[in-house]
PDB file of C-alpha atoms in Angstrom:
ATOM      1  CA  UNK H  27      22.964  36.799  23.378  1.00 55.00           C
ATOM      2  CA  UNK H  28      24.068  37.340  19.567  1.00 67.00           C
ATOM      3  CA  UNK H  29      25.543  40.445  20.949  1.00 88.00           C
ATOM      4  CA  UNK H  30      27.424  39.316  23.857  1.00 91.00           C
ATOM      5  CA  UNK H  31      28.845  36.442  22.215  1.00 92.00           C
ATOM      6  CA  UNK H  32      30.397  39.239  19.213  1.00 92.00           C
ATOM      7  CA  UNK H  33      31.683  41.010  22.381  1.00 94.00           C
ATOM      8  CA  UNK H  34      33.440  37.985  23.944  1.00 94.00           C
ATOM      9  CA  UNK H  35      35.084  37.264  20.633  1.00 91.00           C
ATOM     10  CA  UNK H  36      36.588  40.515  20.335  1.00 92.00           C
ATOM     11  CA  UNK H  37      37.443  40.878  23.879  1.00 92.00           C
ATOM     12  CA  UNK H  38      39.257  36.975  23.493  1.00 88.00           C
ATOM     13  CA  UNK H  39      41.390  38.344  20.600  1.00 84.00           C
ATOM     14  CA  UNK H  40      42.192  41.247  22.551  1.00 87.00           C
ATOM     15  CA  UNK H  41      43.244  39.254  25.503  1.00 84.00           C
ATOM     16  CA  UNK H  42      44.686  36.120  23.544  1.00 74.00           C
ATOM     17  CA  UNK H  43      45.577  37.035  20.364  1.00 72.00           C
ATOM     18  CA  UNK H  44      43.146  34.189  19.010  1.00 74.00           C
ATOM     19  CA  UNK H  45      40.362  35.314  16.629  1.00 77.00           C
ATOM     20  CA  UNK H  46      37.069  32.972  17.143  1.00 82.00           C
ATOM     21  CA  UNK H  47      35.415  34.543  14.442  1.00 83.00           C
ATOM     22  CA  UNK H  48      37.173  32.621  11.819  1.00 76.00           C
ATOM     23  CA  UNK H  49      36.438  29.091  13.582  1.00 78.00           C
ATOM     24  CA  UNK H  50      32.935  28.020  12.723  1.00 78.00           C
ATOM     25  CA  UNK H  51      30.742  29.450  14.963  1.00 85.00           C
ATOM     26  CA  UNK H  52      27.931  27.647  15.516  1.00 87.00           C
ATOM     27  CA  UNK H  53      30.115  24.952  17.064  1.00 83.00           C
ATOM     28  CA  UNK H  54      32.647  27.249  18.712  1.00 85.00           C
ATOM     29  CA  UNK H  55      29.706  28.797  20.521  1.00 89.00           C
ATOM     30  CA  UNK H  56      27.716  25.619  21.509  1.00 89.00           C
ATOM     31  CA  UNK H  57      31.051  24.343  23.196  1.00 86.00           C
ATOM     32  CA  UNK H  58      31.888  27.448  24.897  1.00 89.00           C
ATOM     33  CA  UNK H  59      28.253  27.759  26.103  1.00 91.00           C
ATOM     34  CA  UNK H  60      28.545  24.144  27.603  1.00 90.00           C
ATOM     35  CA  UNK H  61      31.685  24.812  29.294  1.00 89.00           C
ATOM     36  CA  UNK H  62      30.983  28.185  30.394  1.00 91.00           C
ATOM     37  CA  UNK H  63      26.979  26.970  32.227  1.00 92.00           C
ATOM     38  CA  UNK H  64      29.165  23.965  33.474  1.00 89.00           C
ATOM     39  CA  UNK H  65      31.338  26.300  35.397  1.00 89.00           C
ATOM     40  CA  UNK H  66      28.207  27.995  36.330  1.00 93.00           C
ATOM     41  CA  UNK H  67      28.145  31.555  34.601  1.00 94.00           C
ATOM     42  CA  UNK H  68      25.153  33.214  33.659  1.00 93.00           C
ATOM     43  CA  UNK H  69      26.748  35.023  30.425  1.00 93.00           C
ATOM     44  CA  UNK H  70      29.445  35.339  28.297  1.00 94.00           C
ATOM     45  CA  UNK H  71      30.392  38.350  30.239  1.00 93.00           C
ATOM     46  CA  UNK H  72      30.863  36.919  33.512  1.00 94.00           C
ATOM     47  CA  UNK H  73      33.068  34.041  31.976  1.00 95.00           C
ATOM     48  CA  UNK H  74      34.967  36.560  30.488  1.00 94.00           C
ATOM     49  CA  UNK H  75      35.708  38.601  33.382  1.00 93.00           C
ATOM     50  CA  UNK H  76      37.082  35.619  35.058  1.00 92.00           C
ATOM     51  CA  UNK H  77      38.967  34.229  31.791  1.00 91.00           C
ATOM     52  CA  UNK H  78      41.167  37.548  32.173  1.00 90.00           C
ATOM     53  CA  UNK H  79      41.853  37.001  36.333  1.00 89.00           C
ATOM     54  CA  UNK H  80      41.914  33.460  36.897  1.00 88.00           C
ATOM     55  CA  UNK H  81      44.851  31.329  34.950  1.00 78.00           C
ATOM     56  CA  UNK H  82      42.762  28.360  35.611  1.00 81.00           C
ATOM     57  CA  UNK H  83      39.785  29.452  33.975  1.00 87.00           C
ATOM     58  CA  UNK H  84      41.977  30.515  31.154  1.00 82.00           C
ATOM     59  CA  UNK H  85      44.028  27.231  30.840  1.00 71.00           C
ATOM     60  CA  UNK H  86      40.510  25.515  30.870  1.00 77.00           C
ATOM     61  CA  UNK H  87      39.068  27.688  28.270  1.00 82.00           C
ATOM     62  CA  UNK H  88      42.679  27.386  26.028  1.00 71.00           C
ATOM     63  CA  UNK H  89      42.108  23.274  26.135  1.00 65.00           C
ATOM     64  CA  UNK H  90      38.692  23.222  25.960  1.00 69.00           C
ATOM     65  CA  UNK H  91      38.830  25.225  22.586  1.00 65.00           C
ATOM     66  CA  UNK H  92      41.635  23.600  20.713  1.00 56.00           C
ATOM     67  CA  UNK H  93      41.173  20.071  19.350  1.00 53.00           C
ATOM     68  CA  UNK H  94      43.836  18.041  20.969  1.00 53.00           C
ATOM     69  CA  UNK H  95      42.711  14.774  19.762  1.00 56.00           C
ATOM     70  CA  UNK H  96      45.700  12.129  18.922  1.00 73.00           C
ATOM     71  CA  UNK H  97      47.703   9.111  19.101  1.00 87.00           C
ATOM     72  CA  UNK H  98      50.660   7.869  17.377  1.00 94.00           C
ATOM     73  CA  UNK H  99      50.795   6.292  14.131  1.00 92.00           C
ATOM     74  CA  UNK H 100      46.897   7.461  13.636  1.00 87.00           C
ATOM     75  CA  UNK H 101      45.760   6.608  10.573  1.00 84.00           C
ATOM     76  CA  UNK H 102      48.572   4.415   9.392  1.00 86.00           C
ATOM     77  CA  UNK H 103      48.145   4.787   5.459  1.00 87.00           C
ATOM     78  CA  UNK H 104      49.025   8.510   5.460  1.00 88.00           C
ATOM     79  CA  UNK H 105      51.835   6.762   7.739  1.00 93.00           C
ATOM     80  CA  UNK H 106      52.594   4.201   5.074  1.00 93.00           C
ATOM     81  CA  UNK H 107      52.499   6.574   2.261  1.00 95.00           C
ATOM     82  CA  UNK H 108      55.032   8.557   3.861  1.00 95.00           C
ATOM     83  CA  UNK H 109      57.421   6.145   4.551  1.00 96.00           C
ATOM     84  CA  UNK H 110      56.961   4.382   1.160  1.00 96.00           C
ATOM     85  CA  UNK H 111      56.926   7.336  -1.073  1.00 96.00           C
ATOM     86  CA  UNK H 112      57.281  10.687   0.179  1.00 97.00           C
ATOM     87  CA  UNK H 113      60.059  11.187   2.633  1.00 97.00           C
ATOM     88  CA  UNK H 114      62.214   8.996  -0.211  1.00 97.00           C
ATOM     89  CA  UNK H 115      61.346  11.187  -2.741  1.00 96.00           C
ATOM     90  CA  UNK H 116      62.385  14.211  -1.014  1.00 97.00           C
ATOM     91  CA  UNK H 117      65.749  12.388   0.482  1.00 97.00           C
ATOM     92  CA  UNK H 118      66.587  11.524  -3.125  1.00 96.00           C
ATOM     93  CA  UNK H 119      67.591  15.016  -3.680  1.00 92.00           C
ATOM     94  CA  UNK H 120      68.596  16.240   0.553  1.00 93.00           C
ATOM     95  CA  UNK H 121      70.226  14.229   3.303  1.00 91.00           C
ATOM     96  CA  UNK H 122      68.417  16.415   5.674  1.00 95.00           C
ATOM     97  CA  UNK H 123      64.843  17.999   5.545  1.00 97.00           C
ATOM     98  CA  UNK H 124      63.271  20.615   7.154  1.00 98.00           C
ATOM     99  CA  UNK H 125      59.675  19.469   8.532  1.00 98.00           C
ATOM    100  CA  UNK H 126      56.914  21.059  10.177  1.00 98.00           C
ATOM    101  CA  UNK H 127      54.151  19.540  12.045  1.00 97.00           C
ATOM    102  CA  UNK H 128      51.907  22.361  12.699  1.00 96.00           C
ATOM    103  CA  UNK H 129      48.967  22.366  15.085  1.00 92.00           C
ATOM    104  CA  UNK H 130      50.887  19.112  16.600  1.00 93.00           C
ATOM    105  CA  UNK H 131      48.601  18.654  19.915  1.00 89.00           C
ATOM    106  CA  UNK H 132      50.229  16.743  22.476  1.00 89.00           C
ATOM    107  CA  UNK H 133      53.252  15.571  20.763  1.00 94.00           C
ATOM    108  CA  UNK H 134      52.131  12.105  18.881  1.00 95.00           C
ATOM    109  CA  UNK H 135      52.236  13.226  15.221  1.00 95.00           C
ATOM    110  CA  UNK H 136      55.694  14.633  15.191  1.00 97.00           C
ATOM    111  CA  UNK H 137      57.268  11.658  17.314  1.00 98.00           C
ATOM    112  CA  UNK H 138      55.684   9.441  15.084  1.00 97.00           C
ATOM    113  CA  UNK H 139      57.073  10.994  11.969  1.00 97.00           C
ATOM    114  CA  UNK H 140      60.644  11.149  14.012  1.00 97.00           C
ATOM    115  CA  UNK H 141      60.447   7.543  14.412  1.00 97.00           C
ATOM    116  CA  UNK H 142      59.108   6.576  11.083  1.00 96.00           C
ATOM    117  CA  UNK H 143      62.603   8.944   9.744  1.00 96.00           C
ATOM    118  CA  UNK H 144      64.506   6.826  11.958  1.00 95.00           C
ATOM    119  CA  UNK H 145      63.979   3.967   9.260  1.00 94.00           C
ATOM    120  CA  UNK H 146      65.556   5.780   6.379  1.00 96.00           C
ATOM    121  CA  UNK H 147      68.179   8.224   7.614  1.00 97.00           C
ATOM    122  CA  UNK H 148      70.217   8.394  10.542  1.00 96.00           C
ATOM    123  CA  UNK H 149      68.449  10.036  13.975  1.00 94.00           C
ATOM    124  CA  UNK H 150      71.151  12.755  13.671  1.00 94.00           C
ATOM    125  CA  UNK H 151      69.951  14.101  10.373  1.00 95.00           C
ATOM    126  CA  UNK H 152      66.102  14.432  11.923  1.00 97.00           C
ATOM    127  CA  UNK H 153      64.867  17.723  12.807  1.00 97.00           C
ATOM    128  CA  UNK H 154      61.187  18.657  13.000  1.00 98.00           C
ATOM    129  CA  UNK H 155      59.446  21.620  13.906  1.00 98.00           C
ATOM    130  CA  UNK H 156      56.458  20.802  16.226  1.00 98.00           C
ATOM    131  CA  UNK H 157      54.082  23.707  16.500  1.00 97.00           C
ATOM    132  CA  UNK H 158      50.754  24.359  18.690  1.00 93.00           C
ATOM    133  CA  UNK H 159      48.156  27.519  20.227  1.00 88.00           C
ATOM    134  CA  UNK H 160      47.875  25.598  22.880  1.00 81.00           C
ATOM    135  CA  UNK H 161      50.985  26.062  26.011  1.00 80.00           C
ATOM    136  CA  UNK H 162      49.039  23.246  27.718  1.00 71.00           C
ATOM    137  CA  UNK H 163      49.187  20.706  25.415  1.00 80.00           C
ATOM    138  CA  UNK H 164      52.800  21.826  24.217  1.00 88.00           C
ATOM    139  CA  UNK H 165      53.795  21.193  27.806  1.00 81.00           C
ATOM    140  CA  UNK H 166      52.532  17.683  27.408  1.00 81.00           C
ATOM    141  CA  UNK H 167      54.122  17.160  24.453  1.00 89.00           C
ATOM    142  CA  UNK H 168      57.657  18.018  25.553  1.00 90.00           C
ATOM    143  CA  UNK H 169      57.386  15.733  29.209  1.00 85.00           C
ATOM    144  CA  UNK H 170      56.598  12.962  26.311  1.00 90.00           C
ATOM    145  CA  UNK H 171      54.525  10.529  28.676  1.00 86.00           C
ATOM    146  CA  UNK H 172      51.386   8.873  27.357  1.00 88.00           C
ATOM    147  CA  UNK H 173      48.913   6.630  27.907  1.00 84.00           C
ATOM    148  CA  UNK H 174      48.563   2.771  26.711  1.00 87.00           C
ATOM    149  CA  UNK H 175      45.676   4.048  24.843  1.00 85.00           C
ATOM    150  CA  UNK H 176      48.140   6.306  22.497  1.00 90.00           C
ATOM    151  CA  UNK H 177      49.995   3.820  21.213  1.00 93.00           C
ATOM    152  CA  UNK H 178      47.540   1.317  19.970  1.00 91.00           C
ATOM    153  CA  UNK H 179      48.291   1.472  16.175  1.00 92.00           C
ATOM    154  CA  UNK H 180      52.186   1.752  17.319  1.00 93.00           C
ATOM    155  CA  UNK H 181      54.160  -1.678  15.533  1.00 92.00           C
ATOM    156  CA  UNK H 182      55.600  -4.032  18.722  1.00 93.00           C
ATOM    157  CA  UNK H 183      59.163  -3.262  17.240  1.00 93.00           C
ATOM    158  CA  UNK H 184      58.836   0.576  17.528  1.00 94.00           C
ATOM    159  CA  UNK H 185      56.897   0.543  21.163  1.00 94.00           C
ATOM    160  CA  UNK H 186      60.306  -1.754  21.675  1.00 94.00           C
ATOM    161  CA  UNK H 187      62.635   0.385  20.472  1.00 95.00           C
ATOM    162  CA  UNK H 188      61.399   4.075  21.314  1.00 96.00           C
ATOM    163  CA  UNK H 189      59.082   3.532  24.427  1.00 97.00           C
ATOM    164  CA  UNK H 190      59.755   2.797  28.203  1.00 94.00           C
ATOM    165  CA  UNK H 191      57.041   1.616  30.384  1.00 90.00           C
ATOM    166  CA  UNK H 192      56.576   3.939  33.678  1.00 82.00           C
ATOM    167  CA  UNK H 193      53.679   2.605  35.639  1.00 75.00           C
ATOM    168  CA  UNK H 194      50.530   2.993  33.380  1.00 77.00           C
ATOM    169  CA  UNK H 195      52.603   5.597  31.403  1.00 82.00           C
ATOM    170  CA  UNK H 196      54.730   5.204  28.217  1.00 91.00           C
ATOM    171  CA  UNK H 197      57.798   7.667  27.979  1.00 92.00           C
ATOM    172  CA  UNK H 198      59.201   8.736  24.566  1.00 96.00           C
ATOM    173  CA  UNK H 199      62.899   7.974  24.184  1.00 96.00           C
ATOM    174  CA  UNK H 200      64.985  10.835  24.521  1.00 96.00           C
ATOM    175  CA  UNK H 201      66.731  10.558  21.057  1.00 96.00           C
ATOM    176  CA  UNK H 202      63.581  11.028  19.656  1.00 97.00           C
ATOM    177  CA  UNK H 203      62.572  13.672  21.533  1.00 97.00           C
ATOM    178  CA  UNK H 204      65.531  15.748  20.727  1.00 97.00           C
ATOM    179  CA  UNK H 205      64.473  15.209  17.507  1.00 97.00           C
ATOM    180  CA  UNK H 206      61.458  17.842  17.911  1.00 98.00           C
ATOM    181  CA  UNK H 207      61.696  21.330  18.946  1.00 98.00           C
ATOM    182  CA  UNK H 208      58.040  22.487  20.090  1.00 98.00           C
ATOM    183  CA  UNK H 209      57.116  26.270  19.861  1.00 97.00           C
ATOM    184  CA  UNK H 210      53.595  27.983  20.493  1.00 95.00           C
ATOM    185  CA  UNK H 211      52.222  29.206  17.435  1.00 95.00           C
ATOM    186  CA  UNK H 212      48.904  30.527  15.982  1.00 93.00           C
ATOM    187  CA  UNK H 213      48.368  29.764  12.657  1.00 94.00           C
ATOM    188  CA  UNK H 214      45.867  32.342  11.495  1.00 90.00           C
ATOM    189  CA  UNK H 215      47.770  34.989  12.933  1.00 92.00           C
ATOM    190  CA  UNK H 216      51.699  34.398  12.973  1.00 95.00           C
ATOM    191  CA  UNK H 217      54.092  34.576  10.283  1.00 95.00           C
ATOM    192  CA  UNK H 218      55.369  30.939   8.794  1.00 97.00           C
ATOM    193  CA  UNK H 219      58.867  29.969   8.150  1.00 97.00           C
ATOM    194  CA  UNK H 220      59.791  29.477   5.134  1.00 97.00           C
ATOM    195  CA  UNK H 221      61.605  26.691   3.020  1.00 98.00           C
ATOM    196  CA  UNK H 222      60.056  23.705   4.157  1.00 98.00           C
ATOM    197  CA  UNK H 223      60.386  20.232   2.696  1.00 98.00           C
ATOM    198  CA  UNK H 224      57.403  18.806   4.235  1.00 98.00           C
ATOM    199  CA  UNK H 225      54.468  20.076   6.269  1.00 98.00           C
ATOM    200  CA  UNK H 226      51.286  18.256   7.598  1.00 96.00           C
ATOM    201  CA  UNK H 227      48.512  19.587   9.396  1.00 93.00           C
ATOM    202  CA  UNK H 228      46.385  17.178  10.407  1.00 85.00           C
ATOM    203  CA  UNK H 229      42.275  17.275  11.571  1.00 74.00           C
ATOM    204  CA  UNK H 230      42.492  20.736  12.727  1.00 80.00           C
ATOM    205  CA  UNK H 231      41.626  22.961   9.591  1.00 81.00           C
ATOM    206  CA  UNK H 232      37.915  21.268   9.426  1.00 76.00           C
ATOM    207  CA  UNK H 233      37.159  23.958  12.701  1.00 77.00           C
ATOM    208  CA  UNK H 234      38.248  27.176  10.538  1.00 84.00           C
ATOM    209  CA  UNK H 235      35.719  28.826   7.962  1.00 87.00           C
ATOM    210  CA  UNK H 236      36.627  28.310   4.113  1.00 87.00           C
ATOM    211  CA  UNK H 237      38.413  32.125   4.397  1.00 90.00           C
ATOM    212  CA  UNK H 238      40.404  31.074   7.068  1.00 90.00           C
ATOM    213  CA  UNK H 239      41.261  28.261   5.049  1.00 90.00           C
ATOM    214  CA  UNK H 240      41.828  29.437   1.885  1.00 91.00           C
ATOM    215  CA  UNK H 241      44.631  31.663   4.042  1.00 92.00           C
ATOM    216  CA  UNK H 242      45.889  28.802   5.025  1.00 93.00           C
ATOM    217  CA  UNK H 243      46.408  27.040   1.893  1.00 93.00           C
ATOM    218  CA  UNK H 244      48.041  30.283   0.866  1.00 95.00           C
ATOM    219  CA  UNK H 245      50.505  30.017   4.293  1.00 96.00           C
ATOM    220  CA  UNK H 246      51.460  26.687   3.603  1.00 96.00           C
ATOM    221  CA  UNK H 247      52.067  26.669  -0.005  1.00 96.00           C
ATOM    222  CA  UNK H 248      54.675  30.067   0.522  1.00 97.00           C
ATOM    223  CA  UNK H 249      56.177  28.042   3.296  1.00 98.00           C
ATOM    224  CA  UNK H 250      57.216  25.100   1.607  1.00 98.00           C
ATOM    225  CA  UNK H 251      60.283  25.171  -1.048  1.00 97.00           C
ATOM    226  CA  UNK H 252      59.416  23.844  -4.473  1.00 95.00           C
ATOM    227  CA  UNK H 253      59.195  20.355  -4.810  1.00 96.00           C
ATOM    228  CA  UNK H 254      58.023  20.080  -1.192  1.00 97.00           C
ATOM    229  CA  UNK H 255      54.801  18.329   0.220  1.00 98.00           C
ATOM    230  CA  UNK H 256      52.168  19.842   2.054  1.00 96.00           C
ATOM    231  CA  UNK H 257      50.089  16.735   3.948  1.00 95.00           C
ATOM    232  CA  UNK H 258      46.460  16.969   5.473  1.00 87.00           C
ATOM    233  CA  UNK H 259      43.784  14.399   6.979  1.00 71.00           C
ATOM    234  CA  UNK H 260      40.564  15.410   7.234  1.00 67.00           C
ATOM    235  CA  UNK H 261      41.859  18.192   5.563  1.00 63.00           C
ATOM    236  CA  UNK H 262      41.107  17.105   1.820  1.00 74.00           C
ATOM    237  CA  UNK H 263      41.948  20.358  -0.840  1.00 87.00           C
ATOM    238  CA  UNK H 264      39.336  19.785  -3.750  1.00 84.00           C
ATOM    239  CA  UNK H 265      40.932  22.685  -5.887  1.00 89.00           C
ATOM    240  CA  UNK H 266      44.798  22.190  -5.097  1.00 92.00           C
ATOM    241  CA  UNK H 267      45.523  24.157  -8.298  1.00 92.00           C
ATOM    242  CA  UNK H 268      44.200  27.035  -6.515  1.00 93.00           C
ATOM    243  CA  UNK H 269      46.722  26.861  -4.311  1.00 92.00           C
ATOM    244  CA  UNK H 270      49.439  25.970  -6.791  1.00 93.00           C
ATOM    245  CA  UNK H 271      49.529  22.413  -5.121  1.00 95.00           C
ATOM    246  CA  UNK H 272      48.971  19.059  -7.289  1.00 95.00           C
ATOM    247  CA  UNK H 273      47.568  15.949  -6.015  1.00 95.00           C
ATOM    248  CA  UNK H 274      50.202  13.256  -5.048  1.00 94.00           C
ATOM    249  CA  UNK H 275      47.829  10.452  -2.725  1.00 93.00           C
ATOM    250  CA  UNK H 276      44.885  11.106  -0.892  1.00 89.00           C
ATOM    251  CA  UNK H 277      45.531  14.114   1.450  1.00 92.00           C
ATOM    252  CA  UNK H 278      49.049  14.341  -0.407  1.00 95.00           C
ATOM    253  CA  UNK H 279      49.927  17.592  -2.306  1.00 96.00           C
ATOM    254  CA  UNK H 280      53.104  18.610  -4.138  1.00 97.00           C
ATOM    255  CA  UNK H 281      53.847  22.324  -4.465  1.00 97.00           C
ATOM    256  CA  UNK H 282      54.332  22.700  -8.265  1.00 89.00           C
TER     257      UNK H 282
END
């Protein structure tokens, strides 16, 4: 079995592009194996042959091993400490600032940060790069249609403002979606713009090794301008300096 899983992996990166050997892998391979003995295969093999000739088996096995866990305004201090302290600080010096959300799931993160823009600058002057592995949850992000359930932690004014009820659905105003351009992107393995004011990347880097981290650290840091802020969750840097970063707030970092 220790074998055959080593094959899969290289035969995924072959076929995907996506390296599983730098995601942890005693949890990558305990939720493959459930989903694989759900579907009813015997091996990794088998589930492999049909990952490369059935696009539904593939889509399944794309969503089922990227996190896409979100909602807007989710944890509303990093929100607050944005609004109150960051994004002024780097509008002090530009009218207009390049942003990244990377590994942005189904679309809540960078909508949110549109919106929470919207207070201190005019929606014409907001751009933000939105970028995800996963086509799937990309596609979900762009129809911008969610649940109730995704906007719990969203203020009554804002819901208001950039929301329309359909049915059991909420739809995204269209100023704010045009806002946010998504692209696919894999973040281990793709090159990074560059000259960034602000990037966050948010409860996905806990999955990755500490090399694949420590690359990504690296990543970010060249991608962001001086000055600029680099913003995690989950993902707290104990050595910024490492990384040429300093510690703003908790989760904040300022490349030096």
């Amino acid at each position: 079995m220790p074998q055959e899983y080593e094959e899969f992996i290289r035969n995924i990166k072959t076929l995907t592009g996506i390296d599983l050997a730098l995601y942890k892998k005693g949890q990558m391979k305990r939720r493959l194996t459930s989903l694989y003995e759900k579907r009813g295969y015997p091996s990794f093999r088998e589930y492999h042959n049909d990952i490369q000739t059935n696009p539904e088996v593939l889509n399944e096995f794309l969503d089922r091993m990227t996190i896409n866990v979100s909602e807007f305004y989710r944890n509303a201090k990093r929100w607050e400490v944005s609004e109150r302290k960051i994004l002024p600080c780097l509008l002090a010096s530009k009218k207009k600032l390049k942003i990244w959300s990377a590994a942005c799931s189904t679309g809540e993160e960078p909508y949110t940060l549109a919106m929470i823009l919207s207070n201190l600058v005019p929606l014409s002057q907001i751009e933000i790069l939105a970028t995800d592995l996963d086509e799937n949850v990309l596609a979900r992000a762009e129809l911008g249609m969610y649940p109730e359930r995704s906007l719990n932690e969203v203020p009554e004014e804002i819901k208001r403002k950039y929301f329309e009820k359909k049915a059991d659905f909420y739809r995204v105003d269209e100023e704010i979606k045009r806002r946010v351009t998504f692209k696919k992107q894999n973040l281990l393995a793709d090159r990074f713009e560059q000259g960034f004011d602000l990037i966050i990347c948010r409860n996905v880097l806990i999955y990755f090794t500490e090399e694949a981290k420590n690359l990504l650290y690296e990543k970010f840091n060249a991608s962001l301008r001086s000055g600029g802020f680099f913003v995690g969750s989950t993902e707290q840097i104990f050595t910024p300096g490492k990384y040429q970063f300093e510690t703003i707030d908790t989760f904040f970092y300022k490349k030096k």
